[in-house]
PDB file of C-alpha atoms in Angstrom:
ATOM      1  CA  MET A 596       0.000   0.000   0.000  1.00 76.00           C
ATOM      2  CA  ALA A 597       1.384   3.390  -1.000  1.00 86.00           C
ATOM      3  CA  PRO A 598       2.288   5.748   1.844  1.00 92.00           C
ATOM      4  CA  ASP A 599       0.466   8.995   2.434  1.00 94.00           C
ATOM      5  CA  VAL A 600       3.584  11.080   1.866  1.00 96.00           C
ATOM      6  CA  SER A 601       7.058  10.574   0.407  1.00 97.00           C
ATOM      7  CA  ILE A 602       9.731  12.822   1.882  1.00 97.00           C
ATOM      8  CA  VAL A 603      12.750  13.498  -0.347  1.00 98.00           C
ATOM      9  CA  VAL A 604      15.929  14.678   1.379  1.00 97.00           C
ATOM     10  CA  PRO A 605      19.050  15.559  -0.655  1.00 96.00           C
ATOM     11  CA  VAL A 606      22.137  14.677   1.385  1.00 96.00           C
ATOM     12  CA  TYR A 607      25.658  15.977   0.904  1.00 94.00           C
ATOM     13  CA  ASN A 608      28.097  15.492   3.788  1.00 93.00           C
ATOM     14  CA  GLU A 609      25.408  15.545   6.474  1.00 93.00           C
ATOM     15  CA  ALA A 610      26.252  12.352   8.388  1.00 94.00           C
ATOM     16  CA  GLN A 611      25.993  14.079  11.773  1.00 93.00           C
ATOM     17  CA  SER A 612      22.532  15.487  11.068  1.00 93.00           C
ATOM     18  CA  LEU A 613      20.805  12.385   9.721  1.00 96.00           C
ATOM     19  CA  PRO A 614      19.990  10.473  12.941  1.00 95.00           C
ATOM     20  CA  GLU A 615      18.383  13.534  14.529  1.00 96.00           C
ATOM     21  CA  LEU A 616      16.572  14.406  11.296  1.00 96.00           C
ATOM     22  CA  ALA A 617      15.133  10.887  11.118  1.00 96.00           C
ATOM     23  CA  THR A 618      13.862  11.168  14.694  1.00 96.00           C
ATOM     24  CA  GLN A 619      12.190  14.512  13.962  1.00 96.00           C
ATOM     25  CA  ILE A 620      10.551  13.204  10.783  1.00 97.00           C
ATOM     26  CA  ARG A 621       9.270  10.140  12.603  1.00 96.00           C
ATOM     27  CA  GLN A 622       7.818  12.223  15.437  1.00 96.00           C
ATOM     28  CA  ALA A 623       6.168  14.719  13.080  1.00 96.00           C
ATOM     29  CA  MET A 624       4.605  12.174  10.725  1.00 95.00           C
ATOM     30  CA  ASP A 625       3.557   9.605  13.313  1.00 94.00           C
ATOM     31  CA  GLY A 626       2.182  12.390  15.489  1.00 95.00           C
ATOM     32  CA  ALA A 627       0.031  13.604  12.592  1.00 95.00           C
ATOM     33  CA  GLY A 628      -1.128  10.077  11.749  1.00 95.00           C
ATOM     34  CA  ARG A 629       0.544  10.164   8.334  1.00 95.00           C
ATOM     35  CA  SER A 630       2.048   7.053   6.769  1.00 95.00           C
ATOM     36  CA  PHE A 631       5.325   7.943   5.103  1.00 96.00           C
ATOM     37  CA  GLU A 632       8.502   6.913   3.361  1.00 96.00           C
ATOM     38  CA  VAL A 633      11.732   8.897   3.265  1.00 97.00           C
ATOM     39  CA  TRP A 634      14.124   8.930   0.310  1.00 97.00           C
ATOM     40  CA  LEU A 635      17.573  10.021   1.472  1.00 97.00           C
ATOM     41  CA  VAL A 636      19.582  10.782  -1.672  1.00 97.00           C
ATOM     42  CA  ASP A 637      23.334  10.779  -1.064  1.00 96.00           C
ATOM     43  CA  ASP A 638      24.720  13.203  -3.627  1.00 95.00           C
ATOM     44  CA  GLY A 639      28.276  11.866  -3.690  1.00 94.00           C
ATOM     45  CA  SER A 640      29.101  12.619  -0.038  1.00 94.00           C
ATOM     46  CA  THR A 641      32.712  12.242   1.076  1.00 94.00           C
ATOM     47  CA  ASP A 642      31.870  11.685   4.752  1.00 93.00           C
ATOM     48  CA  ASP A 643      29.902   8.823   6.353  1.00 94.00           C
ATOM     49  CA  SER A 644      26.499   9.964   5.089  1.00 95.00           C
ATOM     50  CA  TRP A 645      25.854   6.690   3.242  1.00 96.00           C
ATOM     51  CA  VAL A 646      26.834   4.672   6.305  1.00 96.00           C
ATOM     52  CA  ALA A 647      24.298   6.689   8.307  1.00 96.00           C
ATOM     53  CA  ILE A 648      21.640   6.068   5.639  1.00 96.00           C
ATOM     54  CA  GLU A 649      22.333   2.330   5.653  1.00 95.00           C
ATOM     55  CA  ARG A 650      22.041   2.301   9.438  1.00 95.00           C
ATOM     56  CA  LEU A 651      18.702   4.135   9.350  1.00 96.00           C
ATOM     57  CA  HIS A 652      17.410   1.757   6.690  1.00 95.00           C
ATOM     58  CA  ALA A 653      18.468  -1.274   8.719  1.00 93.00           C
ATOM     59  CA  GLU A 654      16.564   0.092  11.708  1.00 93.00           C
ATOM     60  CA  GLU A 655      13.453   1.023   9.743  1.00 93.00           C
ATOM     61  CA  ALA A 656      12.732   0.234   6.089  1.00 92.00           C
ATOM     62  CA  ARG A 657      10.651   3.398   5.705  1.00 94.00           C
ATOM     63  CA  PHE A 658      13.977   5.225   5.414  1.00 96.00           C
ATOM     64  CA  ALA A 659      15.138   4.393   1.894  1.00 95.00           C
ATOM     65  CA  GLY A 660      18.298   5.556   0.172  1.00 96.00           C
ATOM     66  CA  VAL A 661      19.838   6.363  -3.179  1.00 95.00           C
ATOM     67  CA  ARG A 662      23.591   6.761  -3.566  1.00 96.00           C
ATOM     68  CA  PHE A 663      25.150   8.670  -6.458  1.00 95.00           C
ATOM     69  CA  ARG A 664      28.593   7.721  -7.734  1.00 92.00           C
ATOM     70  CA  LYS A 665      29.647  11.368  -7.554  1.00 93.00           C
ATOM     71  CA  ASN A 666      28.248  14.792  -6.736  1.00 92.00           C
ATOM     72  CA  TYR A 667      25.624  15.868  -9.281  1.00 90.00           C
ATOM     73  CA  GLY A 668      23.962  18.691  -7.347  1.00 89.00           C
ATOM     74  CA  LYS A 669      20.702  19.257  -5.517  1.00 91.00           C
ATOM     75  CA  SER A 670      18.524  19.183  -8.627  1.00 90.00           C
ATOM     76  CA  ALA A 671      19.693  15.688  -9.578  1.00 92.00           C
ATOM     77  CA  ALA A 672      19.162  14.492  -6.001  1.00 94.00           C
ATOM     78  CA  LEU A 673      15.606  15.818  -5.994  1.00 95.00           C
ATOM     79  CA  ALA A 674      14.942  14.299  -9.422  1.00 93.00           C
ATOM     80  CA  ALA A 675      16.094  10.881  -8.199  1.00 94.00           C
ATOM     81  CA  GLY A 676      13.836  11.104  -5.169  1.00 95.00           C
ATOM     82  CA  PHE A 677      10.868  12.350  -7.177  1.00 95.00           C
ATOM     83  CA  ALA A 678      11.235   9.460  -9.622  1.00 93.00           C
ATOM     84  CA  ARG A 679      11.031   6.917  -6.798  1.00 94.00           C
ATOM     85  CA  ALA A 680       8.380   8.579  -4.627  1.00 94.00           C
ATOM     86  CA  GLN A 681       5.220   6.498  -4.184  1.00 93.00           C
ATOM     87  CA  GLY A 682       3.185   8.698  -1.835  1.00 94.00           C
ATOM     88  CA  ARG A 683       0.034  10.672  -2.646  1.00 95.00           C
ATOM     89  CA  TYR A 684       1.999  13.731  -1.623  1.00 97.00           C
ATOM     90  CA  VAL A 685       5.704  14.488  -1.886  1.00 98.00           C
ATOM     91  CA  ALA A 686       7.571  16.748   0.519  1.00 97.00           C
ATOM     92  CA  THR A 687      11.154  17.964   0.476  1.00 97.00           C
ATOM     93  CA  LEU A 688      13.474  18.870   3.328  1.00 95.00           C
ATOM     94  CA  ASP A 689      17.084  19.928   3.584  1.00 93.00           C
ATOM     95  CA  ALA A 690      19.243  17.547   5.605  1.00 92.00           C
ATOM     96  CA  ASP A 691      21.007  20.215   7.693  1.00 90.00           C
ATOM     97  CA  LEU A 692      18.271  20.425  10.386  1.00 90.00           C
ATOM     98  CA  GLN A 693      17.480  24.044   9.491  1.00 88.00           C
ATOM     99  CA  ASP A 694      14.064  22.895   8.230  1.00 90.00           C
ATOM    100  CA  ASP A 695      11.664  21.618  10.887  1.00 93.00           C
ATOM    101  CA  PRO A 696       9.734  18.479   9.826  1.00 95.00           C
ATOM    102  CA  ALA A 697       7.001  19.522  12.273  1.00 95.00           C
ATOM    103  CA  GLU A 698       5.956  22.127   9.666  1.00 95.00           C
ATOM    104  CA  LEU A 699       5.000  19.436   7.145  1.00 96.00           C
ATOM    105  CA  PRO A 700       1.589  18.307   8.501  1.00 96.00           C
ATOM    106  CA  ALA A 701       0.135  21.819   8.099  1.00 96.00           C
ATOM    107  CA  MET A 702       1.528  22.010   4.561  1.00 96.00           C
ATOM    108  CA  LEU A 703      -0.024  18.636   3.728  1.00 97.00           C
ATOM    109  CA  ASP A 704      -3.356  19.906   5.043  1.00 96.00           C
ATOM    110  CA  LYS A 705      -3.193  22.718   2.478  1.00 97.00           C
ATOM    111  CA  LEU A 706      -2.663  20.145  -0.268  1.00 97.00           C
ATOM    112  CA  GLU A 707      -5.734  18.273   0.901  1.00 95.00           C
ATOM    113  CA  ALA A 708      -7.642  21.566   0.767  1.00 96.00           C
ATOM    114  CA  GLY A 709      -6.838  21.841  -2.946  1.00 94.00           C
ATOM    115  CA  ALA A 710      -3.371  23.360  -3.320  1.00 96.00           C
ATOM    116  CA  ASP A 711      -1.029  21.866  -5.911  1.00 97.00           C
ATOM    117  CA  LEU A 712       2.152  23.066  -4.234  1.00 97.00           C
ATOM    118  CA  VAL A 713       2.933  24.627  -0.858  1.00 97.00           C
ATOM    119  CA  SER A 714       6.253  26.422  -0.402  1.00 95.00           C
ATOM    120  CA  GLY A 715       7.778  27.331   2.940  1.00 94.00           C
ATOM    121  CA  TRP A 716       8.674  30.964   3.579  1.00 91.00           C
ATOM    122  CA  LYS A 717      11.544  31.454   5.999  1.00 86.00           C
ATOM    123  CA  ARG A 718      10.564  34.965   7.014  1.00 81.00           C
ATOM    124  CA  LYS A 719      13.247  35.086   9.709  1.00 78.00           C
ATOM    125  CA  ARG A 720      16.414  33.464   8.407  1.00 71.00           C
ATOM    126  CA  HIS A 721      19.529  32.280  10.215  1.00 64.00           C
ATOM    127  CA  ASP A 722      21.908  32.547   7.272  1.00 65.00           C
ATOM    128  CA  PRO A 723      24.985  34.694   6.572  1.00 66.00           C
ATOM    129  CA  ILE A 724      24.448  37.931   4.672  1.00 68.00           C
ATOM    130  CA  THR A 725      26.332  36.449   1.699  1.00 65.00           C
ATOM    131  CA  LYS A 726      23.387  34.083   1.296  1.00 69.00           C
ATOM    132  CA  THR A 727      20.420  36.266   2.270  1.00 70.00           C
ATOM    133  CA  ILE A 728      21.133  39.195  -0.079  1.00 74.00           C
ATOM    134  CA  PRO A 729      21.467  37.072  -3.265  1.00 73.00           C
ATOM    135  CA  SER A 730      18.393  35.116  -2.156  1.00 75.00           C
ATOM    136  CA  ARG A 731      16.276  38.265  -1.834  1.00 80.00           C
ATOM    137  CA  PHE A 732      17.474  39.513  -5.211  1.00 79.00           C
ATOM    138  CA  PHE A 733      16.600  36.293  -7.043  1.00 78.00           C
ATOM    139  CA  ASN A 734      13.278  35.941  -5.256  1.00 82.00           C
ATOM    140  CA  THR A 735      12.284  39.470  -6.281  1.00 85.00           C
ATOM    141  CA  ILE A 736      13.284  38.953  -9.912  1.00 81.00           C
ATOM    142  CA  THR A 737      11.675  35.500 -10.124  1.00 80.00           C
ATOM    143  CA  ARG A 738       8.470  36.752  -8.523  1.00 85.00           C
ATOM    144  CA  TRP A 739       8.326  39.561 -11.098  1.00 84.00           C
ATOM    145  CA  LEU A 740       9.065  37.307 -14.078  1.00 78.00           C
ATOM    146  CA  SER A 741       6.769  34.449 -13.070  1.00 81.00           C
ATOM    147  CA  GLY A 742       3.840  36.262 -11.505  1.00 86.00           C
ATOM    148  CA  ILE A 743       3.941  33.733  -8.639  1.00 89.00           C
ATOM    149  CA  PRO A 744       3.555  35.538  -5.278  1.00 88.00           C
ATOM    150  CA  LEU A 745       6.175  33.555  -3.346  1.00 90.00           C
ATOM    151  CA  HIS A 746       8.798  35.121  -1.103  1.00 89.00           C
ATOM    152  CA  ASP A 747      11.209  32.171  -0.959  1.00 88.00           C
ATOM    153  CA  PHE A 748      11.414  30.167  -4.184  1.00 86.00           C
ATOM    154  CA  ASN A 749      14.550  28.371  -2.987  1.00 84.00           C
ATOM    155  CA  SER A 750      13.074  27.172   0.287  1.00 89.00           C
ATOM    156  CA  GLY A 751      14.130  23.589   0.956  1.00 90.00           C
ATOM    157  CA  ILE A 752      10.844  22.714   2.650  1.00 95.00           C
ATOM    158  CA  LYS A 753       8.005  22.256   0.187  1.00 97.00           C
ATOM    159  CA  ALA A 754       5.040  19.948  -0.306  1.00 97.00           C
ATOM    160  CA  TYR A 755       3.536  18.834  -3.614  1.00 97.00           C
ATOM    161  CA  ARG A 756       0.848  16.666  -5.034  1.00 96.00           C
ATOM    162  CA  CYS A 757       2.632  13.626  -6.438  1.00 95.00           C
ATOM    163  CA  GLU A 758       1.553  14.397  -9.996  1.00 95.00           C
ATOM    164  CA  VAL A 759       3.311  17.772  -9.795  1.00 96.00           C
ATOM    165  CA  VAL A 760       6.782  16.330  -9.189  1.00 94.00           C
ATOM    166  CA  LYS A 761       6.175  13.626 -11.790  1.00 93.00           C
ATOM    167  CA  SER A 762       5.486  16.356 -14.362  1.00 91.00           C
ATOM    168  CA  VAL A 763       8.514  18.610 -13.906  1.00 89.00           C
ATOM    169  CA  ARG A 764      12.094  17.974 -15.003  1.00 83.00           C
ATOM    170  CA  VAL A 765      14.667  19.310 -12.564  1.00 83.00           C
ATOM    171  CA  TYR A 766      18.359  19.677 -13.453  1.00 75.00           C
ATOM    172  CA  GLY A 767      21.203  22.193 -13.206  1.00 71.00           C
ATOM    173  CA  GLU A 768      20.159  24.768 -10.593  1.00 71.00           C
ATOM    174  CA  LEU A 769      16.475  24.607 -11.530  1.00 76.00           C
ATOM    175  CA  HIS A 770      15.447  23.146  -8.157  1.00 85.00           C
ATOM    176  CA  ARG A 771      14.983  26.716  -6.926  1.00 83.00           C
ATOM    177  CA  TYR A 772      12.482  27.380  -9.713  1.00 84.00           C
ATOM    178  CA  ILE A 773      10.243  24.310  -9.316  1.00 91.00           C
ATOM    179  CA  PRO A 774       7.163  26.498  -8.584  1.00 91.00           C
ATOM    180  CA  LEU A 775       7.688  28.230 -11.935  1.00 86.00           C
ATOM    181  CA  LEU A 776       8.116  24.911 -13.734  1.00 86.00           C
ATOM    182  CA  ALA A 777       4.983  23.576 -12.019  1.00 91.00           C
ATOM    183  CA  LYS A 778       2.977  26.610 -13.115  1.00 90.00           C
ATOM    184  CA  TRP A 779       4.205  26.043 -16.662  1.00 84.00           C
ATOM    185  CA  GLU A 780       2.798  22.503 -16.485  1.00 87.00           C
ATOM    186  CA  GLY A 781      -0.611  23.874 -15.452  1.00 90.00           C
ATOM    187  CA  TYR A 782      -0.405  23.517 -11.653  1.00 94.00           C
ATOM    188  CA  THR A 783      -1.458  27.032 -10.728  1.00 92.00           C
ATOM    189  CA  ARG A 784      -2.681  26.613  -7.143  1.00 95.00           C
ATOM    190  CA  ILE A 785       0.594  27.554  -5.508  1.00 96.00           C
ATOM    191  CA  GLU A 786       0.451  28.578  -1.862  1.00 95.00           C
ATOM    192  CA  GLU A 787       2.908  29.704   0.765  1.00 95.00           C
ATOM    193  CA  GLN A 788       3.310  28.975   4.455  1.00 94.00           C
ATOM    194  CA  VAL A 789       5.510  30.812   6.917  1.00 93.00           C
ATOM    195  CA  VAL A 790       7.931  28.323   8.478  1.00 91.00           C
ATOM    196  CA  GLY A 791      10.647  28.493  11.073  1.00 84.00           C
ATOM    197  CA  HIS A 792      14.319  28.485  10.177  1.00 79.00           C
ATOM    198  CA  ARG A 793      16.822  27.079  12.636  1.00 77.00           C
ATOM    199  CA  PRO A 794      20.559  27.791  12.835  1.00 72.00           C
ATOM    200  CA  ARG A 795      22.815  25.178  11.273  1.00 73.00           C
ATOM    201  CA  GLN A 796      24.116  22.764  13.913  1.00 71.00           C
ATOM    202  CA  TYR A 797      26.704  20.790  11.954  1.00 69.00           C
ATOM    203  CA  GLY A 798      28.974  21.446   9.005  1.00 63.00           C
ATOM    204  CA  GLN A 799      29.029  24.465   6.728  1.00 64.00           C
ATOM    205  CA  THR A 800      26.638  25.973   4.221  1.00 61.00           C
ATOM    206  CA  LYS A 801      27.059  24.711   0.661  1.00 56.00           C
ATOM    207  CA  PHE A 802      26.068  28.112  -0.781  1.00 55.00           C
ATOM    208  CA  GLY A 803      28.846  30.143  -2.404  1.00 53.00           C
ATOM    209  CA  LEU A 804      29.587  32.636  -5.163  1.00 53.00           C
ATOM    210  CA  GLU A 805      29.659  29.885  -7.791  1.00 59.00           C
ATOM    211  CA  ARG A 806      26.071  28.831  -6.960  1.00 58.00           C
ATOM    212  CA  PHE A 807      25.014  32.497  -6.985  1.00 57.00           C
ATOM    213  CA  LEU A 808      26.333  32.890 -10.529  1.00 61.00           C
ATOM    214  CA  ARG A 809      24.856  29.568 -11.694  1.00 60.00           C
ATOM    215  CA  GLY A 810      21.527  30.574 -10.208  1.00 59.00           C
ATOM    216  CA  GLY A 811      21.601  33.806 -12.213  1.00 60.00           C
ATOM    217  CA  VAL A 812      22.253  31.933 -15.434  1.00 62.00           C
ATOM    218  CA  ASP A 813      19.455  29.483 -14.660  1.00 62.00           C
ATOM    219  CA  LEU A 814      17.060  32.346 -13.964  1.00 63.00           C
ATOM    220  CA  ILE A 815      17.498  33.316 -17.612  1.00 64.00           C
ATOM    221  CA  THR A 816      17.303  29.652 -18.600  1.00 62.00           C
ATOM    222  CA  VAL A 817      14.063  28.969 -16.770  1.00 62.00           C
ATOM    223  CA  THR A 818      12.445  32.056 -18.295  1.00 62.00           C
ATOM    224  CA  PHE A 819      13.271  30.656 -21.731  1.00 63.00           C
ATOM    225  CA  LEU A 820      12.323  27.113 -20.735  1.00 59.00           C
ATOM    226  CA  THR A 821       8.840  28.040 -19.598  1.00 59.00           C
ATOM    227  CA  ARG A 822       8.116  29.342 -23.063  1.00 59.00           C
ATOM    228  CA  PHE A 823      10.205  27.438 -25.585  1.00 58.00           C
ATOM    229  CA  ALA A 824      11.884  24.430 -23.915  1.00 54.00           C
ATOM    230  CA  ARG A 825      10.038  21.729 -25.833  1.00 55.00           C
ATOM    231  CA  ARG A 826       9.958  23.628 -29.115  1.00 59.00           C
ATOM    232  CA  PRO A 827      13.040  25.876 -29.479  1.00 59.00           C
ATOM    233  CA  MET A 828      12.123  26.263 -33.152  1.00 59.00           C
ATOM    234  CA  HIS A 829       9.152  28.384 -32.051  1.00 59.00           C
ATOM    235  CA  PHE A 830      11.598  31.003 -30.751  1.00 63.00           C
ATOM    236  CA  PHE A 831      14.573  30.750 -33.080  1.00 68.00           C
ATOM    237  CA  GLY A 832      12.497  29.787 -36.094  1.00 66.00           C
ATOM    238  CA  GLY A 833      10.026  32.619 -35.603  1.00 69.00           C
ATOM    239  CA  PHE A 834      12.734  35.228 -35.144  1.00 74.00           C
ATOM    240  CA  GLY A 835      14.818  33.761 -37.950  1.00 77.00           C
ATOM    241  CA  THR A 836      11.919  33.684 -40.386  1.00 78.00           C
ATOM    242  CA  ALA A 837      10.992  37.298 -39.608  1.00 83.00           C
ATOM    243  CA  ALA A 838      14.590  38.498 -40.018  1.00 85.00           C
ATOM    244  CA  PHE A 839      15.054  36.480 -43.217  1.00 84.00           C
ATOM    245  CA  LEU A 840      11.864  37.824 -44.794  1.00 87.00           C
ATOM    246  CA  LEU A 841      12.691  41.398 -43.795  1.00 90.00           C
ATOM    247  CA  GLY A 842      16.189  41.092 -45.271  1.00 88.00           C
ATOM    248  CA  LEU A 843      14.770  39.480 -48.398  1.00 89.00           C
ATOM    249  CA  GLY A 844      12.267  42.307 -48.751  1.00 90.00           C
ATOM    250  CA  ILE A 845      14.978  44.942 -48.428  1.00 88.00           C
ATOM    251  CA  LEU A 846      17.155  43.244 -51.046  1.00 88.00           C
ATOM    252  CA  ALA A 847      14.172  42.830 -53.365  1.00 89.00           C
ATOM    253  CA  TYR A 848      13.432  46.545 -53.067  1.00 87.00           C
ATOM    254  CA  LEU A 849      17.058  47.448 -53.798  1.00 88.00           C
ATOM    255  CA  SER A 850      17.060  45.084 -56.782  1.00 88.00           C
ATOM    256  CA  PHE A 851      14.003  46.887 -58.141  1.00 85.00           C
ATOM    257  CA  VAL A 852      15.739  50.250 -57.650  1.00 82.00           C
ATOM    258  CA  LYS A 853      18.841  49.005 -59.468  1.00 82.00           C
ATOM    259  CA  LEU A 854      17.180  47.141 -62.336  1.00 84.00           C
ATOM    260  CA  PHE A 855      14.185  49.341 -63.111  1.00 82.00           C
ATOM    261  CA  LEU A 856      15.195  52.803 -61.906  1.00 81.00           C
ATOM    262  CA  GLY A 857      18.896  52.528 -62.749  1.00 79.00           C
ATOM    263  CA  GLU A 858      20.031  54.030 -59.451  1.00 82.00           C
ATOM    264  CA  PRO A 859      23.278  52.862 -57.809  1.00 81.00           C
ATOM    265  CA  ILE A 860      22.832  50.869 -54.591  1.00 79.00           C
ATOM    266  CA  GLY A 861      26.407  49.839 -53.706  1.00 77.00           C
ATOM    267  CA  SER A 862      26.920  52.682 -51.227  1.00 77.00           C
ATOM    268  CA  ARG A 863      23.533  52.415 -49.532  1.00 81.00           C
ATOM    269  CA  PRO A 864      23.541  51.292 -45.849  1.00 83.00           C
ATOM    270  CA  LEU A 865      20.248  49.561 -46.596  1.00 86.00           C
ATOM    271  CA  LEU A 866      22.136  47.016 -48.706  1.00 85.00           C
ATOM    272  CA  ILE A 867      24.305  46.016 -45.739  1.00 88.00           C
ATOM    273  CA  LEU A 868      21.261  45.873 -43.444  1.00 87.00           C
ATOM    274  CA  GLY A 869      19.392  43.619 -45.857  1.00 84.00           C
ATOM    275  CA  ALA A 870      22.332  41.234 -46.220  1.00 89.00           C
ATOM    276  CA  VAL A 871      22.883  41.088 -42.442  1.00 90.00           C
ATOM    277  CA  LEU A 872      19.202  40.373 -41.759  1.00 88.00           C
ATOM    278  CA  LEU A 873      19.185  37.667 -44.421  1.00 87.00           C
ATOM    279  CA  LEU A 874      22.209  35.919 -42.895  1.00 89.00           C
ATOM    280  CA  LEU A 875      20.987  36.412 -39.315  1.00 87.00           C
ATOM    281  CA  GLY A 876      17.622  34.935 -40.200  1.00 82.00           C
ATOM    282  CA  ALA A 877      19.169  31.875 -41.820  1.00 83.00           C
ATOM    283  CA  GLN A 878      21.501  31.315 -38.848  1.00 83.00           C
ATOM    284  CA  SER A 879      18.670  31.686 -36.317  1.00 79.00           C
ATOM    285  CA  PHE A 880      16.545  29.206 -38.229  1.00 72.00           C
ATOM    286  CA  LEU A 881      19.421  26.707 -38.230  1.00 74.00           C
ATOM    287  CA  ALA A 882      19.939  27.304 -34.481  1.00 74.00           C
ATOM    288  CA  GLY A 883      16.296  26.422 -33.897  1.00 67.00           C
ATOM    289  CA  LEU A 884      16.680  23.268 -35.971  1.00 67.00           C
ATOM    290  CA  LEU A 885      19.761  22.249 -33.973  1.00 70.00           C
ATOM    291  CA  GLY A 886      17.851  22.962 -30.762  1.00 63.00           C
ATOM    292  CA  GLU A 887      15.086  20.612 -31.848  1.00 56.00           C
ATOM    293  CA  MET A 888      17.661  17.902 -32.592  1.00 59.00           C
ATOM    294  CA  ILE A 889      19.223  18.350 -29.128  1.00 62.00           C
ATOM    295  CA  VAL A 890      15.962  18.545 -27.166  1.00 55.00           C
ATOM    296  CA  ARG A 891      14.404  15.414 -28.647  1.00 53.00           C
ATOM    297  CA  PRO A 892      16.927  12.841 -27.313  1.00 55.00           C
ATOM    298  CA  GLU A 893      17.178  14.739 -24.002  1.00 54.00           C
ATOM    299  CA  MET A 894      13.429  14.383 -23.486  1.00 49.00           C
ATOM    300  CA  GLU A 895      13.619  10.677 -24.319  1.00 51.00           C
ATOM    301  CA  ASN A 896      16.421  10.150 -21.751  1.00 54.00           C
ATOM    302  CA  PRO A 897      15.700  12.417 -18.753  1.00 54.00           C
ATOM    303  CA  GLU A 898      17.902  10.649 -16.165  1.00 58.00           C
ATOM    304  CA  ARG A 899      21.205  12.522 -16.041  1.00 64.00           C
ATOM    305  CA  TYR A 900      22.803  10.967 -12.986  1.00 73.00           C
ATOM    306  CA  ASP A 901      24.509   7.663 -12.187  1.00 79.00           C
ATOM    307  CA  VAL A 902      23.167   5.678  -9.219  1.00 86.00           C
ATOM    308  CA  LYS A 903      25.659   3.519  -7.326  1.00 81.00           C
ATOM    309  CA  ALA A 904      23.251   1.801  -4.897  1.00 82.00           C
ATOM    310  CA  THR A 905      19.629   1.916  -3.776  1.00 86.00           C
ATOM    311  CA  LEU A 906      17.920   0.947  -0.523  1.00 85.00           C
ATOM    312  CA  THR A 907      14.193   0.529  -1.180  1.00 83.00           C
ATOM    313  CA  PRO A 908      11.367   0.767   1.375  1.00 80.00           C
ATOM    314  CA  GLU A 909      10.845  -2.980   0.859  1.00 67.00           C
ATOM    315  CA  SER A 910      14.269  -3.549   2.490  1.00 51.00           C
ATOM    316  CA  GLU A 911      16.012  -4.575  -0.717  1.00 53.00           C
ATOM    317  CA  ARG A 912      19.531  -3.393  -1.408  1.00 56.00           C
ATOM    318  CA  ILE A 913      20.148  -2.846  -5.099  1.00 57.00           C
ATOM    319  CA  VAL A 914      23.672  -2.161  -6.323  1.00 57.00           C
ATOM    320  CA  SER A 915      23.706  -0.606  -9.760  1.00 59.00           C
ATOM    321  CA  PRO A 916      26.362  -1.854 -12.190  1.00 54.00           C
ATOM    322  CA  PRO A 917      28.719   0.733 -13.638  1.00 54.00           C
ATOM    323  CA  ARG A 918      27.200   2.553 -16.572  1.00 52.00           C
ATOM    324  CA  PRO A 919      28.880   1.350 -19.798  1.00 48.00           C
ATOM    325  CA  ALA A 920      30.982   3.881 -21.610  1.00 45.00           C
ATOM    326  CA  ALA A 921      29.297   5.481 -24.573  1.00 46.00           C
ATOM    327  CA  LEU A 922      30.553   4.254 -27.927  1.00 42.00           C
ATOM    328  CA  PRO A 923      32.129   6.911 -30.134  1.00 44.00           C
ATOM    329  CA  ARG A 924      29.925   8.079 -32.939  1.00 42.00           C
TER     330      ARG A 924
END
C-alpha cells in the first residue's frame, strides 16, 4: 500500500545530522497520523552519510536511500527522489536540520484543501548575509518574471501533489524554480506557508559565489524554458523567419531600384542591413533546428545521474552496475 507522503531529502556530507533528522521526521509524521517513506539521496558525499543512511534503513525500512557515484547537485538528487516517490503527496526537506519536519503536517493539510504546491517561507532566516542578499534579489526577480507571489522560491521545505513532481524535469540549478516549472505545467494553485528556520548545527553551508552565478544563469534559462523548452524552433524559427523575410524584402526593393530605376545601390547602408538580416535569419533558423535535434533525445532520456546503490522501502539493497561507456559516434 502506498504511503500517504514521500519525503525526499538531498544529502551531501550531512552524516551528523541524519539520525536527529530521522527522529524529527518520525515524530512529526507519526504524530500527525501520516504514513510515510523517506528517500535520502546521497549526492556523492565524502563523509559517512551513506553509512548513516544504511544504518537508518536497517533500523526502519521506511527510510530508503539512493547513492550517487559522484556529486551531481541538488537538482539531480531531488529528481532521483521524485522518480522513486510512491506517496500521494511528496515533501522535500534539507538535511542540515534548518528545516523543521514539524511544519510538514500543516503544509499537507493545504494540499488536501486543494493546493497543488505549498512552499515554505523562511521569514526570519539564520543565514549569513552572503546568502540572504542574493536570495532576496533572485526571489524578487523571479516573482516579477513568473507572476507567482512567493517570497522564498529556494526554500528547501516544500510539499507537492505527487503528480506535480512527476510532471517537472529538474536539473542544473532549476530546483529553486520548481514552482515556476509547475505553473508552466498547469499547476497554478501555488500557496505559501511561513515556516521556522533554525541555525545550522553541523557542518558548513554549501552556498557560495559559484552557486550564486549559476543561479543567475538558470534564472534566464528557466524564463526561456517556460516558453520554448520543448519547441526551441518556435523562438529561433520565428525570429529567424521574420529576419530572413525582412532582409529578403529589403534586397528585393534594392534590386528593383537598381534594375528598373537605374540608381546605384552599392553605397547604400540599406544594402548592408538587408544582407545582415538575411544571414541572421538563416543562422537563427538553423539554431532552432539544432535545438530541436538536441531537445528530442534529451526528453527521451531524462535521467542525467549515475546511481551507485539503492535501498528501497521494501528492504532490498540494489547495487547498480557501472554505466557502460558510450561508444564513439
